[in-house]
Coordinates of C-alpha atoms in Angstrom, one line a residue:
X30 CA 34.6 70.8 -3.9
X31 CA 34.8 74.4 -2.6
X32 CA 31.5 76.5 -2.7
X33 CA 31.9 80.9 -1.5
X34 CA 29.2 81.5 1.3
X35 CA 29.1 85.5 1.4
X36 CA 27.4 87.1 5.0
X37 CA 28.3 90.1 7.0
X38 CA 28.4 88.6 10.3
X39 CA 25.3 91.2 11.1
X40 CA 27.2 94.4 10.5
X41 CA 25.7 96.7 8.1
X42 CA 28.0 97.1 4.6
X43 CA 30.2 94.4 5.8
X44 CA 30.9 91.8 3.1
X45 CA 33.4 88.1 3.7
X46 CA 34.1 85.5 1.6
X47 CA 34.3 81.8 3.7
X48 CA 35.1 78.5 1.1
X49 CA 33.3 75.8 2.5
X50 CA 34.4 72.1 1.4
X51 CA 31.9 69.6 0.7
X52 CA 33.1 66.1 0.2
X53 CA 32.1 64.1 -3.1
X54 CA 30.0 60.4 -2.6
X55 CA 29.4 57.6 -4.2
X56 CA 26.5 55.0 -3.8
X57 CA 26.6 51.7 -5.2
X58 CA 24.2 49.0 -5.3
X59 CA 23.9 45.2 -7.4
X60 CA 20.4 43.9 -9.4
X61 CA 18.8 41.5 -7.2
X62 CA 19.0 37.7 -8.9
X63 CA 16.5 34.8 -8.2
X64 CA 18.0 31.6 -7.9
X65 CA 19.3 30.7 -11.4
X66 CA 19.5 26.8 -12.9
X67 CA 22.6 25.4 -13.6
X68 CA 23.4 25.9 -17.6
X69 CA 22.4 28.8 -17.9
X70 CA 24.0 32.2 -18.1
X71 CA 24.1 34.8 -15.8
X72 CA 24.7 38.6 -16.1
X73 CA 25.7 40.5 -12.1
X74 CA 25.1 44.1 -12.8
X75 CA 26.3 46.3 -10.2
X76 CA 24.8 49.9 -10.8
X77 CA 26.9 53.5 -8.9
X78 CA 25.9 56.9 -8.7
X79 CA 28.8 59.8 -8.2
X80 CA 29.8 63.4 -8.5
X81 CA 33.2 62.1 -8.7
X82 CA 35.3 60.9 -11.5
X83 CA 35.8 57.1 -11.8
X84 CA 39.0 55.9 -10.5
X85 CA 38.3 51.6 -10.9
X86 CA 36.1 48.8 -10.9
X87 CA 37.0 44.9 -9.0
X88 CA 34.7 42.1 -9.0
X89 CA 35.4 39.5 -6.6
X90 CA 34.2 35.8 -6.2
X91 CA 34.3 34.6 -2.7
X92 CA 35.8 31.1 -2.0
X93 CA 36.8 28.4 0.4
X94 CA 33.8 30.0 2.4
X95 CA 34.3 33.0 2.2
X96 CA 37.4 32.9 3.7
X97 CA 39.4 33.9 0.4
X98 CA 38.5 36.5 -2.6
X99 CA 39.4 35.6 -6.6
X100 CA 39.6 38.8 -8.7
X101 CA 37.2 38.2 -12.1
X102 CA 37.4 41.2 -13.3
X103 CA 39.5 44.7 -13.6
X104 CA 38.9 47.6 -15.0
X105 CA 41.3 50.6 -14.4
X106 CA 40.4 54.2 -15.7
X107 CA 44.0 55.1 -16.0
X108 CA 44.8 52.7 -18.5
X109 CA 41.1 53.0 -20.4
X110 CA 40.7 55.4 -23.5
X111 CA 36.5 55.5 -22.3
X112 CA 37.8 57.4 -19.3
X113 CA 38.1 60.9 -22.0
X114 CA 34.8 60.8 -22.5
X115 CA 33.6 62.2 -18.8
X116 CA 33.2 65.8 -19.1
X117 CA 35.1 69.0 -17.5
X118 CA 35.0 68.3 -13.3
X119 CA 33.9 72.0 -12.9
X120 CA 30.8 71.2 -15.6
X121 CA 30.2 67.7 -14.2
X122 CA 26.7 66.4 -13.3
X123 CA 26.0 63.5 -11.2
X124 CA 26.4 60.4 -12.8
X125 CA 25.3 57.1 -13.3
X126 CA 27.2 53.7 -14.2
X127 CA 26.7 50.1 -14.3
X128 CA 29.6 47.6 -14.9
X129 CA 27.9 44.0 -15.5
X130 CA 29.7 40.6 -15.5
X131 CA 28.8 37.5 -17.9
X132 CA 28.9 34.6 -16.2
X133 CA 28.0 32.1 -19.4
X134 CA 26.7 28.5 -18.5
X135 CA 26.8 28.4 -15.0
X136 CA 28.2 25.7 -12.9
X137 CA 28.1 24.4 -8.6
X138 CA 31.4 26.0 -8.4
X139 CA 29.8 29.1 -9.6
X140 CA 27.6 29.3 -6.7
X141 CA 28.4 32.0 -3.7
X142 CA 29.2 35.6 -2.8
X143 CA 30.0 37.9 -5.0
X144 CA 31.1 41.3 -4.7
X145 CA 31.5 44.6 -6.7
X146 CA 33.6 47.3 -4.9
X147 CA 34.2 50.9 -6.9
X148 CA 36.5 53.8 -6.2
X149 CA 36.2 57.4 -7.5
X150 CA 38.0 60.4 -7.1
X151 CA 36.8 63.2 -5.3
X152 CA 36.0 66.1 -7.1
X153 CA 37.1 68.5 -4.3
X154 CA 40.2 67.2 -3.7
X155 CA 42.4 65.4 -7.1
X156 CA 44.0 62.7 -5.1
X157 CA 41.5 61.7 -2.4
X158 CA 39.6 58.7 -3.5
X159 CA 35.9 57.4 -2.3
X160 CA 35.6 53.5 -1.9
X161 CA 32.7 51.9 -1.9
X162 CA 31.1 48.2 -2.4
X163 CA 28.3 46.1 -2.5
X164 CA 27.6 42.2 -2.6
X165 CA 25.4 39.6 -3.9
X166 CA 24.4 36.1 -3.2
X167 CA 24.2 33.9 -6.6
X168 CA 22.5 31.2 -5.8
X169 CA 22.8 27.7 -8.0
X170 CA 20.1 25.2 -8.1
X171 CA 19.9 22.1 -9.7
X172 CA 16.8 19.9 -11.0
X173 CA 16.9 16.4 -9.9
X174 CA 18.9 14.1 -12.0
X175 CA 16.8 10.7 -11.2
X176 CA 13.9 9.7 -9.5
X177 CA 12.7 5.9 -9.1
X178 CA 10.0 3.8 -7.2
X179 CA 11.1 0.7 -5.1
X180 CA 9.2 -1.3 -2.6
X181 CA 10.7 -1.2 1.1
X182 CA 11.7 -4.8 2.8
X183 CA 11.6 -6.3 -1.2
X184 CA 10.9 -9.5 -1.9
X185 CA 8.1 -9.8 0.6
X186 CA 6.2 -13.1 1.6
X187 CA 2.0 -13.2 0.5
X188 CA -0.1 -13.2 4.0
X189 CA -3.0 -15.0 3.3
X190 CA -4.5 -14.6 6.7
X191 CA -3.4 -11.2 8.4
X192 CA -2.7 -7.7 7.2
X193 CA 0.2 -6.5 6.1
X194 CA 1.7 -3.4 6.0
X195 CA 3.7 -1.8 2.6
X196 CA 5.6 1.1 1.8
X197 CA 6.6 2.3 -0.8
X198 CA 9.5 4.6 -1.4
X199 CA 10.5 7.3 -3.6
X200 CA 13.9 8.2 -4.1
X201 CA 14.5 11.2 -5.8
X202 CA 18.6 11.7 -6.3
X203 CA 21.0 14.9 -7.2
X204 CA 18.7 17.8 -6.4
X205 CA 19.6 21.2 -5.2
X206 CA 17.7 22.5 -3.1
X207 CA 15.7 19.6 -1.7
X208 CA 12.4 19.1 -3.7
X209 CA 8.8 18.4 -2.8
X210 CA 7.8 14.9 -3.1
X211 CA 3.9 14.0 -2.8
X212 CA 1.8 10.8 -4.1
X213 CA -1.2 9.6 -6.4
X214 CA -3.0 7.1 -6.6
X215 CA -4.9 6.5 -10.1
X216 CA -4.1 9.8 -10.8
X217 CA -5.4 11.5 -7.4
X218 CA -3.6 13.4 -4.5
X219 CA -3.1 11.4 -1.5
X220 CA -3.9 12.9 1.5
X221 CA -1.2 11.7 3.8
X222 CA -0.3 12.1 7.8
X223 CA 2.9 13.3 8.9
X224 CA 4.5 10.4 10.7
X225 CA 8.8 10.3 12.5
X226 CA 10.0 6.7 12.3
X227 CA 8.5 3.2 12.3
X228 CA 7.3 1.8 15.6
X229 CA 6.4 -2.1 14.7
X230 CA 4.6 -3.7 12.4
X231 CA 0.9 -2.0 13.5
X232 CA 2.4 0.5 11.7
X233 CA 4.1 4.7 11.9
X234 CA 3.3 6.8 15.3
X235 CA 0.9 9.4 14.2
X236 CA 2.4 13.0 14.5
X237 CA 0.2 15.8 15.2
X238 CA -3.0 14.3 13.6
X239 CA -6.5 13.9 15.2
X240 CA -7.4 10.3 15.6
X241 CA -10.8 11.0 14.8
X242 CA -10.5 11.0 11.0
X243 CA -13.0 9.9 9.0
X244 CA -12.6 7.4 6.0
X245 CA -13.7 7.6 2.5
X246 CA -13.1 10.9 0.4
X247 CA -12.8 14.5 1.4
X248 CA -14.6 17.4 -0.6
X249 CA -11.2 17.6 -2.7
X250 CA -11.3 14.6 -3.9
X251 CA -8.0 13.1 -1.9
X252 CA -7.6 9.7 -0.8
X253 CA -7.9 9.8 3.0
X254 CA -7.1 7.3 6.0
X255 CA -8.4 5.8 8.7
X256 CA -5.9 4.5 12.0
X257 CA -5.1 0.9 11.5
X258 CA -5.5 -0.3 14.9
X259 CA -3.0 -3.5 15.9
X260 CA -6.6 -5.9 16.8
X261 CA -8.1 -8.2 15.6
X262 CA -10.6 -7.1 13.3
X263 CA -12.7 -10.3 12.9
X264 CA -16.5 -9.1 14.7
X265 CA -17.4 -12.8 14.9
X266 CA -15.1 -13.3 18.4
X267 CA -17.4 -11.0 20.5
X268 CA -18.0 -12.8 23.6
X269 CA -20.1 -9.9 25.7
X270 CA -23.2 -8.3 24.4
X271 CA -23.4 -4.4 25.1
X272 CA -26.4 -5.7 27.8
X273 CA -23.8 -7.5 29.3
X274 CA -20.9 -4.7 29.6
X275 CA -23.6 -2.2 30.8
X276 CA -24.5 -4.4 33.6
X277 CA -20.9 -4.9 35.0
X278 CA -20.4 -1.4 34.9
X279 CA -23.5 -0.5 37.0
X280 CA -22.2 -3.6 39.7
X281 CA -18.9 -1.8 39.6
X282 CA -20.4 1.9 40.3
X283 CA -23.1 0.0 43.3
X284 CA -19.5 -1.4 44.8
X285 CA -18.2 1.8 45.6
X286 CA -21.3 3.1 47.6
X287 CA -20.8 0.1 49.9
X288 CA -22.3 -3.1 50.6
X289 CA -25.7 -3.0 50.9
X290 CA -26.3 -1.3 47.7
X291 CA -24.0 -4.0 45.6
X292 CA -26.0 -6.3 47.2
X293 CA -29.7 -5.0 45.5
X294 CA -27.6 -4.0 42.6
X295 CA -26.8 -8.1 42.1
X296 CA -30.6 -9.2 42.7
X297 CA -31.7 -6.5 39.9
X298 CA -28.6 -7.6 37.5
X299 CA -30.4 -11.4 38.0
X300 CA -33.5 -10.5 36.8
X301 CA -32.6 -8.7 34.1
X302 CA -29.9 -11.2 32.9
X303 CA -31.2 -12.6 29.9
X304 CA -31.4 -16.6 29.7
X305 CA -28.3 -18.0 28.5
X306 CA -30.7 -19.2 24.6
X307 CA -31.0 -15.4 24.5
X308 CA -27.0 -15.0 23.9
X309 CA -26.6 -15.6 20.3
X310 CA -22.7 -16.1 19.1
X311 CA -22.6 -15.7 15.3
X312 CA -21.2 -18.5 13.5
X313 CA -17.1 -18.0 12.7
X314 CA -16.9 -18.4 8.1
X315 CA -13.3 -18.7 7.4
X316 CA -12.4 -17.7 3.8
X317 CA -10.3 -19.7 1.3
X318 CA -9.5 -16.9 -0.6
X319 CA -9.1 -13.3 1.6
X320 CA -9.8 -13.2 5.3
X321 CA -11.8 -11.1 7.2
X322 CA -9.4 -8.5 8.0
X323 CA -9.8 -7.2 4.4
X324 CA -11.4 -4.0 5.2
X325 CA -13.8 -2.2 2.3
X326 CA -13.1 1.6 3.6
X327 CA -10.3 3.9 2.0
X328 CA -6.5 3.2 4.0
X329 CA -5.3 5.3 6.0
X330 CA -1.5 6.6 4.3
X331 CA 1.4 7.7 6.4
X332 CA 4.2 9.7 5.0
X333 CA 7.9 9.9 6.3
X334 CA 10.1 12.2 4.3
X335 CA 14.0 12.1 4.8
X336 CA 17.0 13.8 3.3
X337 CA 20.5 13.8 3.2
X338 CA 23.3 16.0 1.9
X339 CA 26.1 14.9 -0.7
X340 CA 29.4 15.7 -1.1
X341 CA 28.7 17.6 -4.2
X342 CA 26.4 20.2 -2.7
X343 CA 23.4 17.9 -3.8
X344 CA 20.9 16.3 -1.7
X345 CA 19.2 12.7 -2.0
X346 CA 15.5 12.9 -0.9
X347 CA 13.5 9.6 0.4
X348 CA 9.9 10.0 0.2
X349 CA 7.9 6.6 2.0
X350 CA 4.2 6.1 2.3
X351 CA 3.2 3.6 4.1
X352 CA -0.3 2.0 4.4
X353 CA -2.5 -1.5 5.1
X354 CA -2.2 -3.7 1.7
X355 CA -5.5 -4.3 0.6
X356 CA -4.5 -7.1 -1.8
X357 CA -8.4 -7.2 -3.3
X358 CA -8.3 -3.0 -3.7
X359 CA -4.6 -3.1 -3.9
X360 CA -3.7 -4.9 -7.3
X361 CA -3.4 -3.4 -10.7
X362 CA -3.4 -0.1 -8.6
X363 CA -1.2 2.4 -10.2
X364 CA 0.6 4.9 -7.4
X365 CA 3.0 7.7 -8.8
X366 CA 5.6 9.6 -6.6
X367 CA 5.7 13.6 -8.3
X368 CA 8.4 16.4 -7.7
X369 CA 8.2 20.0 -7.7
X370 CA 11.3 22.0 -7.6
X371 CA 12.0 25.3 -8.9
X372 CA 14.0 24.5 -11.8
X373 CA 11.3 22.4 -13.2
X374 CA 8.9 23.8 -16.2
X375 CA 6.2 21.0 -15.0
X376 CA 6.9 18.0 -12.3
X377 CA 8.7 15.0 -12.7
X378 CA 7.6 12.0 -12.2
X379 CA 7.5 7.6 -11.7
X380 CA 5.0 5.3 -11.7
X381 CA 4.4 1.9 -10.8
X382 CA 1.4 -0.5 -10.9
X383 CA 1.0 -3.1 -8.3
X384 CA 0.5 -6.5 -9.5
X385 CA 0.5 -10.0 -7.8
X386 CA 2.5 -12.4 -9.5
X387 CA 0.4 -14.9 -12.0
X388 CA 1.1 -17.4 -14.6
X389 CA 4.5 -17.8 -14.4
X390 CA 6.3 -18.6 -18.1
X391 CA 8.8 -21.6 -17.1
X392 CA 12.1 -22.3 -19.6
X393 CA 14.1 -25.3 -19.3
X394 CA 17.2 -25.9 -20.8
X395 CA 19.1 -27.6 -22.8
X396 CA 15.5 -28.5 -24.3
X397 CA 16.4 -32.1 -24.0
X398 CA 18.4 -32.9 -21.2
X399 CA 20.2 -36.0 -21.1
X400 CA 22.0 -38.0 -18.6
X401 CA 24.9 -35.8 -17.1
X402 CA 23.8 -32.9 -18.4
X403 CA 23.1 -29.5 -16.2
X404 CA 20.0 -28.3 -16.3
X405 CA 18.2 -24.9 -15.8
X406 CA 15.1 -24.0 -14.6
X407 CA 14.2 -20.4 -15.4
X408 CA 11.4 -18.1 -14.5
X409 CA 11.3 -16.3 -17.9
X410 CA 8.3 -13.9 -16.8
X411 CA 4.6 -13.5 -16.0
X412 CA 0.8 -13.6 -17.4
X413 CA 0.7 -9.5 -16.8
X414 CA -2.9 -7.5 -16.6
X415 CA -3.6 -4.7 -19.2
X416 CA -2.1 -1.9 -16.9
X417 CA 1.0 -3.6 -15.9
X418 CA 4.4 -4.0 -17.3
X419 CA 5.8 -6.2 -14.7
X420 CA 5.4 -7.9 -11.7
X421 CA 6.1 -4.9 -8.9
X422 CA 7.2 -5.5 -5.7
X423 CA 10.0 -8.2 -7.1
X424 CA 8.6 -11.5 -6.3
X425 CA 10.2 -14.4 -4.0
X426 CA 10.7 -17.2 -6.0
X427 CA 10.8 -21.1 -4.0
X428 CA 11.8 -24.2 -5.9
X429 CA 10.5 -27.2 -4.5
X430 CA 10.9 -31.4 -5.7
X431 CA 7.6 -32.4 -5.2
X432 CA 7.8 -35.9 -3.4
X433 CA 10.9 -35.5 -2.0
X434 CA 14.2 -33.3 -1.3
X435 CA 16.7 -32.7 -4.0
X436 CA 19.9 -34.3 -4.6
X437 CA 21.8 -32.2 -2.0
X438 CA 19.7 -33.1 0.6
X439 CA 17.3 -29.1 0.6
X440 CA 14.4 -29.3 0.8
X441 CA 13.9 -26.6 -1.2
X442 CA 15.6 -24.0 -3.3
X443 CA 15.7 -19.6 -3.5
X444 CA 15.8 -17.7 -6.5
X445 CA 14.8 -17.3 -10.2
X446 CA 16.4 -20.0 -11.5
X447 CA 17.2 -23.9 -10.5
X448 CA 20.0 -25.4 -11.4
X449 CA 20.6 -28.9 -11.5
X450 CA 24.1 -30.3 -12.0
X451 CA 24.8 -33.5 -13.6
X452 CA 21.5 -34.7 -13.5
X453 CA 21.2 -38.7 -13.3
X454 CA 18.8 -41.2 -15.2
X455 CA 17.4 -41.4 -11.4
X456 CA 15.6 -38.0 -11.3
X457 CA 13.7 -39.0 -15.1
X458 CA 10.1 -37.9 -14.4
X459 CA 10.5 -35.7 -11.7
X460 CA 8.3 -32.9 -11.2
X461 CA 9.4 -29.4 -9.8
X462 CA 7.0 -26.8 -8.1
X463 CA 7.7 -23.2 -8.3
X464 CA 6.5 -20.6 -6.1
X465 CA 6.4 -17.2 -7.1
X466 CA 5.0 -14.6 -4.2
X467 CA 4.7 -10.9 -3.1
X468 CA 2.5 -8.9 -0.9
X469 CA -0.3 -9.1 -3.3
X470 CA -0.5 -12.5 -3.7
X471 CA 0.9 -15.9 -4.7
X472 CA 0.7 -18.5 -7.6
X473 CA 2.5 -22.0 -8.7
X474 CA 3.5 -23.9 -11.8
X475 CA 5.0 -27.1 -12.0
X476 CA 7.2 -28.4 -14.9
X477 CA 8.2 -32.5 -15.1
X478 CA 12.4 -33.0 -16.2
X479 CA 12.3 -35.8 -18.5
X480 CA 16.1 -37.1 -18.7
X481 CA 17.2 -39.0 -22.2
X482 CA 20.1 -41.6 -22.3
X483 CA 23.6 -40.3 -23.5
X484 CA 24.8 -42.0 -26.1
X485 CA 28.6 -40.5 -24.8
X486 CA 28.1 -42.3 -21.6
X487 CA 26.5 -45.2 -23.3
X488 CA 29.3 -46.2 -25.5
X489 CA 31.9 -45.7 -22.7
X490 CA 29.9 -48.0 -20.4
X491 CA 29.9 -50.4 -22.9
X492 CA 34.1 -50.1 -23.3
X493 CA 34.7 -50.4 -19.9
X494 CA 32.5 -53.3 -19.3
X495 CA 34.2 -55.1 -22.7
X496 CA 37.3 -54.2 -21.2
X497 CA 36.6 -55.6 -17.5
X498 CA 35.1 -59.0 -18.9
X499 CA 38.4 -59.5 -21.7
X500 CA 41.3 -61.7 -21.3
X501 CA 44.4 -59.2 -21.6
X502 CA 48.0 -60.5 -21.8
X503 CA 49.1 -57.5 -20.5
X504 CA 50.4 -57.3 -17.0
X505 CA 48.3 -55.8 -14.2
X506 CA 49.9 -52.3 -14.3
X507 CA 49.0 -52.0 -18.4
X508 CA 45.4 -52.7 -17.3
X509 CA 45.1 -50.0 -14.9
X510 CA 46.9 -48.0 -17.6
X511 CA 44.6 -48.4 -19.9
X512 CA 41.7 -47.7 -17.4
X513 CA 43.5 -44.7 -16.6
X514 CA 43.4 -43.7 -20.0
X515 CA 39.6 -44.6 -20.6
X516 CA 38.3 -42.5 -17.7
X517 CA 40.3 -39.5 -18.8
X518 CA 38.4 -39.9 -22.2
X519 CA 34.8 -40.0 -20.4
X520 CA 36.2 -36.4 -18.2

């Protein structure tokens, strides 16, 4: 562009005419986008301000990293009929445009850089052109696409007689980015504590938490904890009264100001030493049903979170929480695992009810077993309580003969189901216990295998023995022949 400047150079009646070139520009800038869910459709609009007229317009999608550019879209002024609608260059204002791209239903491979790059020409000079460009990030996410409750180290044993420790573990699959994965309990928050990785079986290493937490509920109503210490919990083993540990501790302070002072330190410990009626050891109850390590206050809940990265850009989240099963406090409890992620309207969620396994529904075919027969033994389900739907953590199931070992030799049997091959008249009567057990607790049923005679096996018994006890005029090889022949028929 060439503006006249007119001075005189500070000489009176002196006039000059200097053209003074001022080059065009062009600023160019792309509508900010949040993170957009995958499905839906996405408009880039890449706005530009100039005094120039517009030469083109390139959109480019980054790739392989960003190592490579793919062209989406074009759009030459030369070869556009909209381009006659700019006005004179000597009239021209500044103007504004905005080229947008549709991106309709989005997908992962639609995720990256983007970038809009314009060129004009310059008004003061015809074939001088301004470049310019500007970039975006779009940014795909992606809801999960499953989430699901299982019980770690499943099926577990029922511990009658010392605590155990259970996790549960949340596994939330095909999310992008990672969501946020928190627990209830009956419909409350837990209040959880950070922990890195299993120690033993006293339980998670506390991270960053005071050990001076107190149990029972917080003003917000959360569930809180209490350190599960690896002792024994049962009060009625105290061997030393507090009398007692003070008075050691005051010998053991005299010792170190030297002998003479231990020595009156003894003779006052003496008196004061109550008689040895005085020391009164509580009487040790042993419980049938819980023990005594069954504790009454709120559990203290450990979380562990872990995460890992798919091929597909998605990431599988693990969510554990881990506390002291409290088989009284613990069953029929119903503990959800929630996720927030920003592209969910409301959190998603799964629920479970703990339940200890009870009344276990026994089916036996066939119905009337008979001699040479198999037989199965199937645990067809459970008595279940008003709030569950099944048994949860998957029970262990043990198969026992009671009286003796099976046929094999085993003692006893694993799984659902028994299966007893070509059973023999012998086993008639027999009674079978099955045990069906998980962290919560344990129960037994017994079913009795009542074997009939086979008529099949009957009538063939009866051939062969006609056969045996029969003259036969045949030689010795037609006998065997005929044997031959009757044992394939029995097969």
């Amino acid at each position: 562009m060439l503006h006249s400047i007119h001075h005189c150079g500070g000489k009176p009646g002196c006039t000059e005419a200097v053209l003074v070139a001022y080059a065009g520009y062009l600023t160019i800038s792309i509508d900010p986008l949040p993170p957009v869910v995958i499905g839906d459709t996405v408009t880039l609009k890449c706005n530009f301000q100039t005094d120039g007229n517009l030469r083109e317009i390139v959109w480019f999608q980054a790739t392989d990293g960003g190592n490579a550019k793919q062209k989406i879209f074009t759009y030459d002024a030369m070869y556009n009929s909209s381009y006659s609608h700019m006005e004179d260059a000597q009239g021209q204002e500044d103007l504004v445009y905005q080229s947008t791209v549709r991106l309709p239903e989005v997908h992962m491979e639609d995720d990256g850089l983007y970038e809009c790059h314009v060129g004009v020409y310059d008004r003061g000079s015809g074939d001088k052109v301004i470049l310019a460009s500007s970039s975006i990030i779009l940014t795909i996410i992606v809801p999960p696409k499953s989430i699901s409750m299982v019980a770690a180290n499943s099926p577990a044993p029922f511990s009658r007689y010392e605590a155990q420790n259970f996790t549960l573990v949340c596994v939330v699959k095909g999310a992008k980015p990672a969501p946020v994965v928190y627990f209830k309990r009956d419909g409350e928050l837990i209040d959880v504590l950070p922990t890195t990785q299993t120690s033993s079986s006293s339980g998670f290493k506390n991270k960053g938490s005071s050990p001076d937490k107190t149990g029972g509920r917080n003003q917000a109503g959360l569930w809180s904890s209490q350190v599960l210490p690896k002792v024994d919990l049962d009060d009625t083993k105290l061997q030393k009264s507090v009398t007692l540990l003070e008075q050691e501790s005051k010998l053991t302070q005299l010792s170190q100001s030297g002998p003479d002072a231990l020595q009156e330190g003894k003779k006052e410990v003496f008196k004061l030493k109550p008689e040895p009626t005085m020391e009164v050891i509580p009487e040790t109850v042993v419980s049938r049903e819980f023990p005594r390590w069954v504790q009454s206050s709120d559990p203290l809940y450990y979380f562990q979170h872990r995460q890992q990265a798919t091929g597909d850009g998605m990431v599988e989240v693990r969510a554990m929480l881990t506390w002291s099963l409290n088989p009284q406090l613990d069953n029929e409890a119903l503990f959800s695992c929630e996720v927030k992620h920003p592209a969910l309207s409301m959190p998603m969620q799964a629920e479970v009810t703990l339940a200890a396994p009870r009344g276990p529904k026994l089916t036996m075919t066939p119905t009337k077993a008979k001699v040479g027969d198999t037989v199965r033994i199937t645990v067809q389900g459970f008595q279940l309580g008003p709030s569950a739907t099944e048994v949860f953590p998957e029970p262990m199931y043990t198969w026992t003969k009671v009286g003796g070992s099976f046929l094999d030799g085993r003692e006893k049997h694993d799984g659902r189901e028994l299966v007893l091959d070509r059973v023999p008249a012998e086993l008639n009567g027999s009674m079978f216990r099955c045990t069906a057990q998980n962290p919560l607790g344990s129960t037994d049923t017994h079913t009795r295998l009542i074997v009939f005679e086979n008529p099949r096996l009957k009538k063939g018994k009866q051939l062969y023995k006609a056969i045996s006890a029969g003259a036969s005029p045949c030689p010795p090889m037609w006998n065997s022949a005929l044997l031959l022949i009757f044992i394939c028929e029995l097969t």
